[in-house]
């Protein structure tokens, strides 16, 4: 009985710090990106709407949220480092500046492609990934987002 109680307490004590750490990381990301960050299963999810874009699809003006014009970022603690993956909707003339910022920070660009046809103006989606220090990676990504002209609060 003592062994079962001990093992139960040990397992519980390993779960709590991970939850606290994820919450702490998410709060740090809220400060950096100046937006609400959701925590789910140890992953900090950041979504920033591109309200400065005026894009229509098949001649119809739709909201940025409906069209998926959001910067999507996911941060997860893996073995003491932070893995980040994300997606950025970009105008064609923003791609080079964003890629330059990510590469300067050693964040890998994994794809650039379109999601839609018949949108105007053309939107390209850039996917990226990295592994390292949470604050450092967030700063690099924030600079890449700022290269689009996005204004943080």
CSV table of C-alpha atoms in Angstrom, one decimal:
chain,number,residue,atom,x,y,z
A,1,UNK,CA,0.0,0.0,0.0
A,2,UNK,CA,2.8,2.4,0.9
A,3,UNK,CA,4.5,1.7,-2.5
A,4,UNK,CA,1.3,2.5,-4.4
A,5,UNK,CA,0.8,5.7,-2.5
A,6,UNK,CA,4.4,6.7,-3.0
A,7,UNK,CA,4.2,5.9,-6.8
A,8,UNK,CA,1.0,7.9,-7.1
A,9,UNK,CA,2.5,10.9,-5.4
A,10,UNK,CA,5.6,10.7,-7.5
A,11,UNK,CA,3.6,10.6,-10.7
A,12,UNK,CA,1.4,13.4,-9.6
A,13,UNK,CA,4.4,15.5,-8.6
A,14,UNK,CA,5.8,15.0,-12.1
A,15,UNK,CA,2.6,16.2,-13.8
A,16,UNK,CA,2.1,19.4,-11.8
A,17,UNK,CA,5.5,21.1,-12.6
A,18,UNK,CA,4.9,20.5,-16.3
A,19,UNK,CA,1.5,22.2,-16.1
A,20,UNK,CA,2.9,25.1,-14.1
A,21,UNK,CA,5.9,25.5,-16.5
A,22,UNK,CA,3.5,25.6,-19.6
A,23,UNK,CA,1.4,28.2,-17.9
A,24,UNK,CA,4.4,30.3,-17.1
A,25,UNK,CA,5.7,30.0,-20.7
A,26,UNK,CA,2.2,31.0,-22.0
A,27,UNK,CA,2.2,34.1,-19.7
A,28,UNK,CA,5.6,35.0,-21.0
A,29,UNK,CA,4.4,34.7,-24.6
A,30,UNK,CA,1.4,36.8,-23.8
A,31,UNK,CA,3.7,39.6,-22.7
A,32,UNK,CA,5.9,39.2,-25.8
A,33,UNK,CA,3.2,39.0,-28.4
A,34,UNK,CA,0.8,41.3,-26.5
A,35,UNK,CA,-2.2,38.9,-27.1
A,36,UNK,CA,-4.0,36.2,-25.3
A,37,UNK,CA,-2.3,32.8,-25.4
A,38,UNK,CA,-4.1,29.5,-25.0
A,39,UNK,CA,-2.5,26.6,-23.1
A,40,UNK,CA,-3.6,23.1,-24.1
A,41,UNK,CA,-1.8,19.9,-23.1
A,42,UNK,CA,1.4,21.7,-22.4
A,43,UNK,CA,1.4,23.6,-25.7
A,44,UNK,CA,1.1,27.4,-25.8
A,45,UNK,CA,-1.0,28.5,-28.8
A,46,UNK,CA,-0.7,32.0,-30.2
A,47,UNK,CA,-3.1,33.3,-32.8
A,48,UNK,CA,-2.8,36.9,-34.2
A,49,UNK,CA,-5.3,38.1,-36.7
A,50,UNK,CA,-4.0,40.0,-39.8
A,51,UNK,CA,-6.6,42.8,-39.6
A,52,UNK,CA,-4.5,45.0,-41.9
A,53,UNK,CA,-5.1,42.8,-44.9
A,54,UNK,CA,-8.0,43.5,-47.3
A,55,UNK,CA,-8.4,40.2,-49.2
A,56,UNK,CA,-11.4,39.0,-51.1
A,57,UNK,CA,-12.1,35.4,-52.2
A,58,UNK,CA,-13.9,34.9,-55.6
A,59,UNK,CA,-14.8,38.6,-55.5
A,60,UNK,CA,-16.4,38.4,-52.0
A,61,UNK,CA,-14.8,40.3,-49.1
A,62,UNK,CA,-14.6,37.9,-46.1
A,63,UNK,CA,-13.2,38.4,-42.6
A,64,UNK,CA,-9.6,37.6,-41.9
A,65,UNK,CA,-10.7,34.9,-39.5
A,66,UNK,CA,-12.9,33.2,-42.1
A,67,UNK,CA,-10.1,33.2,-44.6
A,68,UNK,CA,-7.5,32.0,-42.1
A,69,UNK,CA,-5.4,35.2,-42.2
A,70,UNK,CA,-3.9,34.6,-38.8
A,71,UNK,CA,-0.4,34.1,-37.6
A,72,UNK,CA,-0.5,30.6,-35.9
A,73,UNK,CA,2.3,29.7,-33.5
A,74,UNK,CA,2.7,26.7,-31.3
A,75,UNK,CA,5.3,26.5,-28.5
A,76,UNK,CA,6.1,23.2,-26.7
A,77,UNK,CA,8.7,22.4,-24.1
A,78,UNK,CA,10.8,19.3,-25.2
A,79,UNK,CA,13.6,18.1,-23.0
A,80,UNK,CA,14.4,21.6,-21.6
A,81,UNK,CA,14.2,23.4,-24.9
A,82,UNK,CA,11.3,24.9,-26.7
A,83,UNK,CA,10.0,23.6,-30.0
A,84,UNK,CA,8.1,26.1,-32.1
A,85,UNK,CA,6.1,25.6,-35.3
A,86,UNK,CA,3.9,28.1,-37.0
A,87,UNK,CA,2.3,29.5,-40.1
A,88,UNK,CA,2.1,33.0,-41.4
A,89,UNK,CA,-0.2,34.4,-44.1
A,90,UNK,CA,1.9,36.8,-46.2
A,91,UNK,CA,1.5,39.1,-49.1
A,92,UNK,CA,4.0,38.4,-51.9
A,93,UNK,CA,6.0,41.5,-51.2
A,94,UNK,CA,6.4,40.5,-47.5
A,95,UNK,CA,7.9,37.0,-48.0
A,96,UNK,CA,11.6,38.0,-48.4
A,97,UNK,CA,11.7,40.2,-45.4
A,98,UNK,CA,10.0,37.6,-43.2
A,99,UNK,CA,12.3,34.8,-44.5
A,100,UNK,CA,15.3,37.0,-43.8
A,101,UNK,CA,14.2,37.6,-40.2
A,102,UNK,CA,13.6,33.9,-39.5
A,103,UNK,CA,16.9,32.8,-41.1
A,104,UNK,CA,18.8,35.4,-39.1
A,105,UNK,CA,17.4,33.7,-36.0
A,106,UNK,CA,18.1,30.2,-37.2
A,107,UNK,CA,14.4,29.3,-37.5
A,108,UNK,CA,13.9,27.0,-40.5
A,109,UNK,CA,11.4,27.8,-43.2
A,110,UNK,CA,9.7,24.5,-44.0
A,111,UNK,CA,7.2,25.5,-46.7
A,112,UNK,CA,5.8,28.5,-48.7
A,113,UNK,CA,2.6,27.8,-50.6
A,114,UNK,CA,-0.9,29.0,-51.2
A,115,UNK,CA,-4.0,27.7,-49.5
A,116,UNK,CA,-6.6,29.2,-51.9
A,117,UNK,CA,-7.2,30.0,-55.5
A,118,UNK,CA,-9.1,33.1,-56.7
A,119,UNK,CA,-8.2,35.3,-53.7
A,120,UNK,CA,-7.2,38.9,-54.4
A,121,UNK,CA,-4.5,39.9,-53.6
A,122,UNK,CA,-2.6,36.7,-53.6
A,123,UNK,CA,-1.8,35.2,-50.1
A,124,UNK,CA,1.1,32.9,-49.5
A,125,UNK,CA,1.5,30.8,-46.3
A,126,UNK,CA,4.9,30.4,-44.8
A,127,UNK,CA,5.5,27.5,-42.4
A,128,UNK,CA,8.4,27.5,-40.0
A,129,UNK,CA,10.0,25.4,-37.2
A,130,UNK,CA,12.7,25.8,-34.6
A,131,UNK,CA,14.1,24.5,-31.4
A,132,UNK,CA,15.8,26.5,-28.7
A,133,UNK,CA,15.2,29.1,-26.0
A,134,UNK,CA,11.5,30.2,-25.7
A,135,UNK,CA,12.2,34.0,-25.2
A,136,UNK,CA,14.8,34.1,-28.0
A,137,UNK,CA,12.6,32.2,-30.5
A,138,UNK,CA,9.5,34.4,-29.7
A,139,UNK,CA,11.6,37.5,-30.2
A,140,UNK,CA,12.8,36.3,-33.6
A,141,UNK,CA,9.2,35.4,-34.7
A,142,UNK,CA,7.9,38.8,-33.4
A,143,UNK,CA,10.5,40.6,-35.5
A,144,UNK,CA,9.5,38.5,-38.5
A,145,UNK,CA,5.8,39.4,-37.9
A,146,UNK,CA,6.8,43.1,-37.5
A,147,UNK,CA,8.5,42.8,-41.0
A,148,UNK,CA,4.9,42.5,-42.4
A,149,UNK,CA,4.0,45.9,-41.0
A,150,UNK,CA,1.8,44.3,-38.3
A,151,UNK,CA,1.5,46.7,-35.3
A,152,UNK,CA,1.5,45.1,-31.9
A,153,UNK,CA,-0.7,46.7,-29.2
